[in-house]
Amino acid sequence: MYSLSDFDFDLPEQLIAQTPLPHRTASRLLHVDGNHLVDRHFADVLDQLSAGDLLVFNDTRVLKARFFGIKETGGRVEVLVERVLSNTDEQRAVLAQVRASKSPPPGTVIRLADIFDVEVGERVGEFYTLHFPGDVFELIEAHGRLPLPPYITHDADDFDEQRYQTVYSRVPGAVAAPTAGLHFDQALLDRCQAKGIQLAYVTLHVGAGTFQPVRTEDLAQHAMHSEWYTISQQTVDTVRATKAAGKSVVAVGTTSMRALESASQSGALQAGSADTRLFITPGYVFKTVDRLITNFHLPKSTLLMLVSAFAGYDRIRTAYAHAIAQHYRFFSYGDAMLLTNSSDTDSSNNSAD
């Protein structure tokens, strides 16, 4: 049984990538191939995939979700939109983190970006309901700021606004990027299709909770954050056909993985939309995903636990130690890994003995 301290590691600060590389595909790729580690370039991922394999991407789009504002009393506040709750003529509301010297009670009016006013509604756990005066997505896009992760030390600039989105982002709603997809440019996607590799999409709106470390040593006591996802019947049919043909379903990023596995809890992948609090730790049996493309994750994070469950705890510890020794770049703007489900690699290794 693993505990929180099993997922800690020391990372030199200089390995935290602060800016993206000039070209998306220029990142490095650590291929964890069974018990072997192979240093590659990210564009080489194409050589590790076969015709008929399926890449599943998360097409969420990052909102300009950060605002600075002022209460009627003059107090300064910082707002981070976590989720758009409704955007109809009857109600336009979001769930948001509100940082202020004093918790704003219901009815408080906050002026955001010195442009428009929102009214504080009910509190929901650590979040506040904020009521917007007009189209939520339009106001956020026009007046908000891109919310870079907390470990990136500069404010978002024009380059970040381009590069902290995937080239296939389509559905606005995330407050953090599905970062494994940042390594793909349109040319690489075209090359994948030319090779006969299939592309499919899910949507999972990444929440700020993705950056939160687990704070309980006993993992069973951790309250997993909630994220909304949707999977179309077309994607389900493509996944099923891929599996039936004996080809690999490759999740591009832990968010695609989380959506696919959340929708597979009945034993088979199902189309639909839902909130998920799925917390994947070692011992979890994966139902849909065969391979995973992912970045390097924070110590003590739920994502590090997920990849350890997928590729094997010892393999991930060894891979991370190798990545640190070889000066890979970590986190959102960093390098990537290619992993295989450990149950598949272990069974193939056993059959070869």
Short mmCIF file of N, CA, C and O in Angstrom, two decimals, residues 181-311:
data_model
loop_
_atom_site.label_atom_id
_atom_site.label_comp_id
_atom_site.label_asym_id
_atom_site.label_seq_id
_atom_site.Cartn_x
_atom_site.Cartn_y
_atom_site.Cartn_z
N GLY A 181 -0.66 17.60 -25.12
CA GLY A 181 -1.04 17.98 -26.48
C GLY A 181 -0.31 19.19 -27.01
O GLY A 181 -0.34 19.44 -28.23
N LEU A 182 0.37 19.93 -26.12
CA LEU A 182 1.09 21.12 -26.59
C LEU A 182 2.25 20.76 -27.51
O LEU A 182 2.76 21.61 -28.23
N HIS A 183 2.69 19.49 -27.48
CA HIS A 183 3.83 19.07 -28.30
C HIS A 183 3.46 18.81 -29.76
O HIS A 183 4.35 18.64 -30.60
N PHE A 184 2.18 18.75 -30.05
CA PHE A 184 1.74 18.45 -31.42
C PHE A 184 1.48 19.75 -32.18
O PHE A 184 0.76 20.63 -31.69
N ASP A 185 2.06 19.85 -33.38
CA ASP A 185 1.66 20.92 -34.30
C ASP A 185 0.84 20.29 -35.42
O ASP A 185 0.69 19.06 -35.50
N GLN A 186 0.28 21.13 -36.29
CA GLN A 186 -0.60 20.60 -37.33
C GLN A 186 0.16 19.69 -38.29
O GLN A 186 -0.38 18.68 -38.77
N ALA A 187 1.43 20.01 -38.54
CA ALA A 187 2.20 19.18 -39.46
C ALA A 187 2.37 17.77 -38.91
O ALA A 187 2.28 16.78 -39.65
N LEU A 188 2.60 17.64 -37.61
CA LEU A 188 2.76 16.31 -37.01
C LEU A 188 1.43 15.55 -37.03
O LEU A 188 1.40 14.34 -37.30
N LEU A 189 0.34 16.25 -36.77
CA LEU A 189 -0.97 15.61 -36.85
C LEU A 189 -1.24 15.09 -38.27
O LEU A 189 -1.75 13.98 -38.46
N ASP A 190 -0.86 15.90 -39.27
CA ASP A 190 -1.04 15.49 -40.66
C ASP A 190 -0.19 14.26 -40.98
O ASP A 190 -0.64 13.34 -41.69
N ARG A 191 1.03 14.22 -40.45
CA ARG A 191 1.91 13.08 -40.69
C ARG A 191 1.34 11.83 -40.03
O ARG A 191 1.46 10.72 -40.57
N CYS A 192 0.74 11.97 -38.87
CA CYS A 192 0.11 10.83 -38.20
C CYS A 192 -0.99 10.25 -39.08
O CYS A 192 -1.07 9.02 -39.30
N GLN A 193 -1.84 11.12 -39.58
CA GLN A 193 -2.94 10.64 -40.42
C GLN A 193 -2.44 10.02 -41.71
O GLN A 193 -2.99 9.02 -42.19
N ALA A 194 -1.37 10.59 -42.27
CA ALA A 194 -0.81 10.04 -43.50
C ALA A 194 -0.27 8.63 -43.28
O ALA A 194 -0.25 7.80 -44.20
N LYS A 195 0.14 8.33 -42.05
CA LYS A 195 0.66 7.00 -41.73
C LYS A 195 -0.46 6.02 -41.42
O LYS A 195 -0.22 4.82 -41.26
N GLY A 196 -1.69 6.52 -41.33
CA GLY A 196 -2.82 5.65 -41.02
C GLY A 196 -3.16 5.61 -39.54
O GLY A 196 -3.95 4.76 -39.10
N ILE A 197 -2.57 6.52 -38.77
CA ILE A 197 -2.90 6.62 -37.34
C ILE A 197 -4.19 7.42 -37.21
O ILE A 197 -4.34 8.48 -37.81
N GLN A 198 -5.12 6.90 -36.43
CA GLN A 198 -6.41 7.55 -36.26
C GLN A 198 -6.34 8.63 -35.17
O GLN A 198 -5.56 8.52 -34.23
N LEU A 199 -7.20 9.65 -35.31
CA LEU A 199 -7.29 10.72 -34.32
C LEU A 199 -8.72 10.80 -33.82
O LEU A 199 -9.66 10.73 -34.61
N ALA A 200 -8.89 10.93 -32.52
CA ALA A 200 -10.21 11.09 -31.92
C ALA A 200 -10.11 12.09 -30.78
O ALA A 200 -9.00 12.38 -30.30
N TYR A 201 -11.26 12.59 -30.34
CA TYR A 201 -11.26 13.68 -29.34
C TYR A 201 -12.26 13.41 -28.24
O TYR A 201 -13.35 12.86 -28.46
N VAL A 202 -11.88 13.80 -27.04
CA VAL A 202 -12.78 13.91 -25.90
C VAL A 202 -12.64 15.34 -25.39
O VAL A 202 -11.74 16.08 -25.81
N THR A 203 -13.52 15.74 -24.49
CA THR A 203 -13.40 17.04 -23.85
C THR A 203 -13.41 16.84 -22.34
O THR A 203 -14.33 16.20 -21.81
N LEU A 204 -12.37 17.31 -21.67
CA LEU A 204 -12.36 17.38 -20.21
C LEU A 204 -11.83 18.75 -19.84
O LEU A 204 -10.73 19.13 -20.24
N HIS A 205 -12.64 19.51 -19.10
CA HIS A 205 -12.24 20.86 -18.72
C HIS A 205 -11.36 20.78 -17.48
O HIS A 205 -11.84 20.51 -16.37
N VAL A 206 -10.07 21.00 -17.68
CA VAL A 206 -9.09 20.87 -16.61
C VAL A 206 -9.31 21.96 -15.58
O VAL A 206 -9.40 23.15 -15.91
N GLY A 207 -9.38 21.58 -14.30
CA GLY A 207 -9.57 22.53 -13.23
C GLY A 207 -8.27 22.88 -12.53
O GLY A 207 -7.24 22.22 -12.72
N ALA A 208 -8.31 23.92 -11.70
CA ALA A 208 -7.12 24.35 -10.97
C ALA A 208 -6.65 23.28 -9.99
O ALA A 208 -5.48 23.26 -9.58
N GLY A 209 -7.54 22.36 -9.61
CA GLY A 209 -7.17 21.29 -8.70
C GLY A 209 -6.07 20.40 -9.23
O GLY A 209 -5.42 19.69 -8.47
N THR A 210 -5.84 20.44 -10.53
CA THR A 210 -4.80 19.60 -11.12
C THR A 210 -3.42 19.96 -10.58
O THR A 210 -2.50 19.14 -10.61
N PHE A 211 -3.24 21.21 -10.08
CA PHE A 211 -1.95 21.64 -9.56
C PHE A 211 -1.82 21.42 -8.05
O PHE A 211 -0.76 21.66 -7.49
N GLN A 212 -2.91 20.99 -7.41
CA GLN A 212 -2.88 20.89 -5.95
C GLN A 212 -2.20 19.59 -5.50
O GLN A 212 -2.57 18.51 -5.94
N PRO A 213 -1.23 19.69 -4.59
CA PRO A 213 -0.63 18.48 -4.05
C PRO A 213 -1.60 17.78 -3.11
O PRO A 213 -2.49 18.40 -2.53
N VAL A 214 -1.43 16.48 -2.99
CA VAL A 214 -2.20 15.73 -2.00
C VAL A 214 -1.60 16.03 -0.63
O VAL A 214 -0.39 16.05 -0.46
N ARG A 215 -2.45 16.28 0.36
CA ARG A 215 -1.95 16.71 1.67
C ARG A 215 -2.17 15.68 2.78
O ARG A 215 -1.83 15.93 3.93
N THR A 216 -2.74 14.55 2.45
CA THR A 216 -2.95 13.51 3.46
C THR A 216 -2.02 12.34 3.17
O THR A 216 -1.96 11.85 2.03
N GLU A 217 -1.27 11.90 4.18
CA GLU A 217 -0.34 10.80 4.00
C GLU A 217 -1.09 9.53 3.58
O GLU A 217 -0.61 8.76 2.75
N ASP A 218 -2.27 9.34 4.13
CA ASP A 218 -3.13 8.22 3.76
C ASP A 218 -3.91 8.62 2.50
O ASP A 218 -4.81 9.46 2.56
N LEU A 219 -3.58 8.03 1.37
CA LEU A 219 -4.20 8.42 0.11
C LEU A 219 -5.70 8.20 0.10
O LEU A 219 -6.43 8.90 -0.60
N ALA A 220 -6.17 7.27 0.89
CA ALA A 220 -7.61 6.99 0.95
C ALA A 220 -8.39 8.17 1.53
O ALA A 220 -9.60 8.27 1.34
N GLN A 221 -7.69 9.08 2.22
CA GLN A 221 -8.35 10.23 2.83
C GLN A 221 -8.39 11.44 1.90
O GLN A 221 -8.97 12.47 2.24
N HIS A 222 -7.78 11.33 0.71
CA HIS A 222 -7.73 12.48 -0.20
C HIS A 222 -9.07 12.69 -0.89
O HIS A 222 -9.67 11.74 -1.42
N ALA A 223 -9.54 13.93 -0.88
CA ALA A 223 -10.77 14.29 -1.59
C ALA A 223 -10.39 14.79 -2.98
O ALA A 223 -9.86 15.89 -3.14
N MET A 224 -10.64 13.98 -4.00
CA MET A 224 -10.25 14.31 -5.37
C MET A 224 -11.11 15.45 -5.91
O MET A 224 -12.31 15.50 -5.68
N HIS A 225 -10.47 16.37 -6.65
CA HIS A 225 -11.21 17.47 -7.26
C HIS A 225 -12.08 16.95 -8.42
O HIS A 225 -11.81 15.90 -9.00
N SER A 226 -13.12 17.70 -8.72
CA SER A 226 -14.09 17.31 -9.74
C SER A 226 -13.81 18.03 -11.05
O SER A 226 -13.47 19.22 -11.06
N GLU A 227 -13.93 17.31 -12.17
CA GLU A 227 -13.79 17.90 -13.50
C GLU A 227 -14.88 17.33 -14.40
O GLU A 227 -15.27 16.17 -14.27
N TRP A 228 -15.35 18.16 -15.32
CA TRP A 228 -16.43 17.77 -16.23
C TRP A 228 -15.84 17.27 -17.54
O TRP A 228 -14.88 17.83 -18.08
N TYR A 229 -16.43 16.18 -18.06
CA TYR A 229 -15.96 15.63 -19.34
C TYR A 229 -17.15 15.22 -20.18
O TYR A 229 -18.26 15.01 -19.69
N THR A 230 -16.90 15.08 -21.47
CA THR A 230 -17.89 14.52 -22.39
C THR A 230 -17.18 13.69 -23.45
O THR A 230 -16.07 14.05 -23.89
N ILE A 231 -17.79 12.59 -23.83
CA ILE A 231 -17.24 11.70 -24.85
C ILE A 231 -18.36 11.38 -25.83
O ILE A 231 -19.44 10.94 -25.43
N SER A 232 -18.11 11.58 -27.12
CA SER A 232 -19.13 11.36 -28.14
C SER A 232 -19.24 9.89 -28.50
O SER A 232 -18.31 9.10 -28.28
N GLN A 233 -20.36 9.53 -29.08
CA GLN A 233 -20.55 8.16 -29.55
C GLN A 233 -19.55 7.83 -30.66
O GLN A 233 -19.08 6.69 -30.76
N GLN A 234 -19.22 8.83 -31.48
CA GLN A 234 -18.24 8.61 -32.55
C GLN A 234 -16.89 8.18 -31.98
O GLN A 234 -16.26 7.25 -32.48
N THR A 235 -16.45 8.87 -30.91
CA THR A 235 -15.18 8.49 -30.28
C THR A 235 -15.28 7.11 -29.67
O THR A 235 -14.36 6.29 -29.80
N VAL A 236 -16.39 6.79 -29.01
CA VAL A 236 -16.59 5.46 -28.43
C VAL A 236 -16.50 4.39 -29.51
O VAL A 236 -15.81 3.37 -29.35
N ASP A 237 -17.17 4.62 -30.64
CA ASP A 237 -17.15 3.63 -31.72
C ASP A 237 -15.74 3.43 -32.27
O ASP A 237 -15.33 2.30 -32.58
N THR A 238 -14.99 4.53 -32.38
CA THR A 238 -13.62 4.44 -32.90
C THR A 238 -12.73 3.68 -31.93
O THR A 238 -11.90 2.85 -32.34
N VAL A 239 -12.89 3.93 -30.63
CA VAL A 239 -12.11 3.22 -29.62
C VAL A 239 -12.43 1.72 -29.68
O VAL A 239 -11.53 0.87 -29.69
N ARG A 240 -13.70 1.39 -29.75
CA ARG A 240 -14.10 -0.03 -29.78
C ARG A 240 -13.55 -0.73 -31.01
O ARG A 240 -13.07 -1.88 -30.93
N ALA A 241 -13.60 -0.06 -32.16
CA ALA A 241 -13.09 -0.67 -33.39
C ALA A 241 -11.57 -0.86 -33.31
O ALA A 241 -11.04 -1.87 -33.80
N THR A 242 -10.89 0.10 -32.69
CA THR A 242 -9.44 0.01 -32.53
C THR A 242 -9.07 -1.18 -31.66
O THR A 242 -8.17 -1.97 -31.99
N LYS A 243 -9.78 -1.33 -30.54
CA LYS A 243 -9.50 -2.45 -29.63
C LYS A 243 -9.81 -3.79 -30.33
O LYS A 243 -9.04 -4.74 -30.19
N ALA A 244 -10.90 -3.82 -31.06
CA ALA A 244 -11.29 -5.06 -31.74
C ALA A 244 -10.26 -5.47 -32.78
O ALA A 244 -10.07 -6.67 -33.04
N ALA A 245 -9.58 -4.48 -33.37
CA ALA A 245 -8.56 -4.77 -34.39
C ALA A 245 -7.21 -5.10 -33.78
O ALA A 245 -6.24 -5.36 -34.51
N GLY A 246 -7.12 -5.07 -32.44
CA GLY A 246 -5.87 -5.39 -31.78
C GLY A 246 -4.85 -4.27 -31.81
O GLY A 246 -3.65 -4.50 -31.60
N LYS A 247 -5.32 -3.05 -32.07
CA LYS A 247 -4.44 -1.89 -32.11
C LYS A 247 -4.49 -1.14 -30.77
O LYS A 247 -5.33 -1.42 -29.92
N SER A 248 -3.60 -0.17 -30.61
CA SER A 248 -3.45 0.54 -29.33
C SER A 248 -4.29 1.80 -29.27
O SER A 248 -4.31 2.59 -30.23
N VAL A 249 -4.95 2.01 -28.12
CA VAL A 249 -5.59 3.28 -27.80
C VAL A 249 -4.58 4.09 -26.99
O VAL A 249 -4.18 3.68 -25.89
N VAL A 250 -4.15 5.22 -27.55
CA VAL A 250 -3.10 6.03 -26.95
C VAL A 250 -3.71 7.34 -26.45
O VAL A 250 -4.16 8.17 -27.25
N ALA A 251 -3.75 7.53 -25.15
CA ALA A 251 -4.26 8.77 -24.58
C ALA A 251 -3.18 9.83 -24.66
O ALA A 251 -2.05 9.61 -24.22
N VAL A 252 -3.51 10.98 -25.23
CA VAL A 252 -2.58 12.11 -25.26
C VAL A 252 -2.88 12.95 -24.02
O VAL A 252 -3.78 13.78 -24.01
N GLY A 253 -2.16 12.65 -22.96
CA GLY A 253 -2.31 13.40 -21.72
C GLY A 253 -3.15 12.68 -20.69
O GLY A 253 -4.02 11.85 -21.01
N THR A 254 -2.88 13.01 -19.43
CA THR A 254 -3.62 12.41 -18.33
C THR A 254 -5.08 12.83 -18.32
O THR A 254 -5.92 12.11 -17.78
N THR A 255 -5.40 13.98 -18.92
CA THR A 255 -6.81 14.40 -18.93
C THR A 255 -7.62 13.56 -19.91
O THR A 255 -8.75 13.17 -19.61
N SER A 256 -7.05 13.24 -21.06
CA SER A 256 -7.71 12.30 -21.97
C SER A 256 -7.86 10.94 -21.30
O SER A 256 -8.91 10.28 -21.39
N MET A 257 -6.79 10.52 -20.63
CA MET A 257 -6.83 9.25 -19.88
C MET A 257 -7.96 9.27 -18.85
O MET A 257 -8.75 8.32 -18.74
N ARG A 258 -8.05 10.36 -18.10
CA ARG A 258 -9.05 10.42 -17.02
C ARG A 258 -10.47 10.39 -17.58
O ARG A 258 -11.36 9.75 -17.02
N ALA A 259 -10.68 11.07 -18.70
CA ALA A 259 -12.00 11.03 -19.33
C ALA A 259 -12.33 9.62 -19.80
O ALA A 259 -13.42 9.09 -19.54
N LEU A 260 -11.40 8.99 -20.50
CA LEU A 260 -11.65 7.65 -21.04
C LEU A 260 -11.89 6.63 -19.93
O LEU A 260 -12.81 5.81 -20.01
N GLU A 261 -11.08 6.67 -18.90
CA GLU A 261 -11.22 5.70 -17.82
C GLU A 261 -12.47 5.99 -16.97
O GLU A 261 -13.14 5.06 -16.50
N SER A 262 -12.81 7.28 -16.81
CA SER A 262 -14.03 7.62 -16.06
C SER A 262 -15.26 7.08 -16.76
O SER A 262 -16.22 6.63 -16.12
N ALA A 263 -15.24 7.13 -18.09
CA ALA A 263 -16.38 6.66 -18.88
C ALA A 263 -16.35 5.16 -19.10
O ALA A 263 -17.21 4.62 -19.81
N SER A 264 -15.37 4.48 -18.50
CA SER A 264 -15.24 3.03 -18.67
C SER A 264 -15.50 2.26 -17.38
O SER A 264 -15.19 1.08 -17.29
N GLN A 265 -16.04 2.94 -16.38
CA GLN A 265 -16.17 2.30 -15.07
C GLN A 265 -17.15 1.13 -15.07
O GLN A 265 -17.10 0.27 -14.18
N SER A 266 -18.05 1.10 -16.04
CA SER A 266 -18.97 -0.03 -16.13
C SER A 266 -18.28 -1.26 -16.72
O SER A 266 -18.86 -2.35 -16.75
N GLY A 267 -17.06 -1.08 -17.21
CA GLY A 267 -16.32 -2.17 -17.84
C GLY A 267 -16.07 -1.94 -19.31
O GLY A 267 -15.13 -2.47 -19.88
N ALA A 268 -16.93 -1.14 -19.95
CA ALA A 268 -16.77 -0.79 -21.36
C ALA A 268 -16.99 0.71 -21.51
O ALA A 268 -17.78 1.31 -20.77
N LEU A 269 -16.29 1.32 -22.44
CA LEU A 269 -16.40 2.76 -22.66
C LEU A 269 -17.82 3.14 -23.09
O LEU A 269 -18.39 2.51 -23.99
N GLN A 270 -18.37 4.17 -22.44
CA GLN A 270 -19.71 4.63 -22.74
C GLN A 270 -19.69 6.11 -23.12
O GLN A 270 -18.95 6.90 -22.51
N ALA A 271 -20.49 6.50 -24.09
CA ALA A 271 -20.62 7.91 -24.46
C ALA A 271 -21.43 8.64 -23.40
O ALA A 271 -22.25 8.06 -22.69
N GLY A 272 -21.20 9.97 -23.30
CA GLY A 272 -21.98 10.77 -22.37
C GLY A 272 -21.16 11.86 -21.73
O GLY A 272 -19.96 12.04 -22.03
N SER A 273 -21.79 12.61 -20.84
CA SER A 273 -21.16 13.71 -20.12
C SER A 273 -21.37 13.51 -18.63
O SER A 273 -22.45 13.07 -18.20
N ALA A 274 -20.38 13.87 -17.84
CA ALA A 274 -20.50 13.71 -16.39
C ALA A 274 -19.36 14.45 -15.70
O ALA A 274 -18.37 14.84 -16.33
N ASP A 275 -19.51 14.65 -14.40
CA ASP A 275 -18.40 15.08 -13.56
C ASP A 275 -17.66 13.84 -13.10
O ASP A 275 -18.26 12.80 -12.83
N THR A 276 -16.34 13.95 -13.00
CA THR A 276 -15.56 12.82 -12.52
C THR A 276 -14.68 13.25 -11.34
O THR A 276 -14.09 14.33 -11.35
N ARG A 277 -14.62 12.37 -10.36
CA ARG A 277 -13.68 12.49 -9.25
C ARG A 277 -12.78 11.26 -9.20
O ARG A 277 -12.26 10.91 -8.14
N LEU A 278 -12.60 10.62 -10.33
CA LEU A 278 -11.81 9.39 -10.39
C LEU A 278 -10.38 9.66 -9.93
O LEU A 278 -9.69 10.52 -10.48
N PHE A 279 -9.94 8.92 -8.93
CA PHE A 279 -8.61 9.06 -8.36
C PHE A 279 -7.87 7.77 -8.64
O PHE A 279 -8.16 6.72 -8.05
N ILE A 280 -6.92 7.82 -9.56
CA ILE A 280 -6.20 6.62 -10.01
C ILE A 280 -4.88 6.51 -9.28
O ILE A 280 -4.02 7.40 -9.37
N THR A 281 -4.71 5.43 -8.54
CA THR A 281 -3.47 5.15 -7.81
C THR A 281 -3.02 3.73 -8.14
O THR A 281 -3.78 2.95 -8.72
N PRO A 282 -1.77 3.39 -7.82
CA PRO A 282 -1.30 2.04 -8.11
C PRO A 282 -2.25 0.97 -7.58
O PRO A 282 -2.74 1.04 -6.46
N GLY A 283 -2.52 -0.01 -8.42
CA GLY A 283 -3.50 -1.05 -8.13
C GLY A 283 -4.73 -0.92 -8.99
O GLY A 283 -5.49 -1.89 -9.16
N TYR A 284 -4.94 0.28 -9.58
CA TYR A 284 -6.07 0.48 -10.48
C TYR A 284 -5.89 -0.36 -11.74
O TYR A 284 -4.79 -0.45 -12.30
N VAL A 285 -6.97 -0.97 -12.20
CA VAL A 285 -6.93 -1.77 -13.43
C VAL A 285 -7.49 -0.93 -14.57
O VAL A 285 -8.67 -0.54 -14.56
N PHE A 286 -6.66 -0.62 -15.54
CA PHE A 286 -7.06 0.23 -16.66
C PHE A 286 -7.94 -0.55 -17.62
O PHE A 286 -7.66 -1.70 -17.97
N LYS A 287 -9.00 0.09 -18.06
CA LYS A 287 -10.03 -0.59 -18.83
C LYS A 287 -10.01 -0.26 -20.32
O LYS A 287 -10.51 -1.01 -21.13
N THR A 288 -9.44 0.90 -20.69
CA THR A 288 -9.52 1.33 -22.08
C THR A 288 -8.17 1.72 -22.67
O THR A 288 -7.86 1.40 -23.81
N VAL A 289 -7.33 2.43 -21.91
CA VAL A 289 -6.11 3.02 -22.46
C VAL A 289 -4.96 2.03 -22.43
O VAL A 289 -4.70 1.37 -21.42
N ASP A 290 -4.26 1.92 -23.57
CA ASP A 290 -3.11 1.02 -23.69
C ASP A 290 -1.78 1.74 -23.54
O ASP A 290 -0.82 1.19 -22.98
N ARG A 291 -1.69 2.96 -24.08
CA ARG A 291 -0.45 3.73 -24.01
C ARG A 291 -0.79 5.18 -23.67
O ARG A 291 -1.93 5.62 -23.89
N LEU A 292 0.21 5.90 -23.15
CA LEU A 292 -0.02 7.26 -22.67
C LEU A 292 1.15 8.15 -23.06
O LEU A 292 2.31 7.79 -22.84
N ILE A 293 0.83 9.31 -23.62
CA ILE A 293 1.82 10.38 -23.83
C ILE A 293 1.54 11.42 -22.75
O ILE A 293 0.40 11.89 -22.61
N THR A 294 2.55 11.77 -21.98
CA THR A 294 2.33 12.68 -20.85
C THR A 294 3.59 13.46 -20.55
O THR A 294 4.69 13.06 -20.92
N ASN A 295 3.43 14.59 -19.87
CA ASN A 295 4.57 15.37 -19.40
C ASN A 295 5.05 14.83 -18.04
O ASN A 295 4.51 13.86 -17.52
N PHE A 296 6.05 15.48 -17.48
CA PHE A 296 6.54 15.13 -16.15
C PHE A 296 5.76 15.93 -15.11
O PHE A 296 5.55 17.14 -15.29
N HIS A 297 5.37 15.30 -14.02
CA HIS A 297 4.40 15.88 -13.10
C HIS A 297 5.00 16.26 -11.75
O HIS A 297 6.10 15.84 -11.39
N LEU A 298 4.23 17.05 -11.02
CA LEU A 298 4.65 17.58 -9.73
C LEU A 298 4.82 16.47 -8.68
O LEU A 298 4.08 15.49 -8.69
N PRO A 299 5.77 16.65 -7.75
CA PRO A 299 5.86 15.72 -6.62
C PRO A 299 4.54 15.71 -5.84
O PRO A 299 3.85 16.72 -5.73
N LYS A 300 4.20 14.56 -5.32
CA LYS A 300 3.03 14.37 -4.45
C LYS A 300 1.70 14.72 -5.15
O LYS A 300 0.70 14.99 -4.49
N SER A 301 1.69 14.71 -6.46
CA SER A 301 0.48 15.07 -7.21
C SER A 301 -0.32 13.84 -7.60
O SER A 301 0.22 12.73 -7.73
N THR A 302 -1.61 14.04 -7.82
CA THR A 302 -2.46 12.94 -8.26
C THR A 302 -2.03 12.44 -9.64
O THR A 302 -2.24 11.27 -9.97
N LEU A 303 -1.45 13.32 -10.45
CA LEU A 303 -1.03 12.90 -11.79
C LEU A 303 0.19 11.99 -11.73
O LEU A 303 0.32 11.06 -12.54
N LEU A 304 1.10 12.25 -10.80
CA LEU A 304 2.24 11.35 -10.62
C LEU A 304 1.75 9.98 -10.16
O LEU A 304 2.27 8.95 -10.58
N MET A 305 0.74 9.96 -9.32
CA MET A 305 0.16 8.69 -8.88
C MET A 305 -0.48 7.96 -10.05
O MET A 305 -0.37 6.73 -10.18
N LEU A 306 -1.16 8.71 -10.93
CA LEU A 306 -1.81 8.11 -12.09
C LEU A 306 -0.78 7.44 -13.01
O LEU A 306 -0.96 6.29 -13.41
N VAL A 307 0.30 8.14 -13.34
CA VAL A 307 1.28 7.55 -14.26
C VAL A 307 2.00 6.39 -13.60
O VAL A 307 2.40 5.43 -14.28
N SER A 308 2.17 6.43 -12.28
CA SER A 308 2.77 5.31 -11.56
C SER A 308 1.87 4.09 -11.60
O SER A 308 2.34 2.95 -11.72
N ALA A 309 0.56 4.34 -11.52
CA ALA A 309 -0.39 3.24 -11.65
C ALA A 309 -0.35 2.64 -13.04
O ALA A 309 -0.48 1.42 -13.22
N PHE A 310 -0.14 3.48 -14.04
CA PHE A 310 -0.21 3.03 -15.43
C PHE A 310 1.05 2.29 -15.85
O PHE A 310 0.98 1.18 -16.41
N ALA A 311 2.22 2.89 -15.61
CA ALA A 311 3.47 2.32 -16.11
C ALA A 311 4.19 1.46 -15.08
O ALA A 311 5.12 0.73 -15.43
#
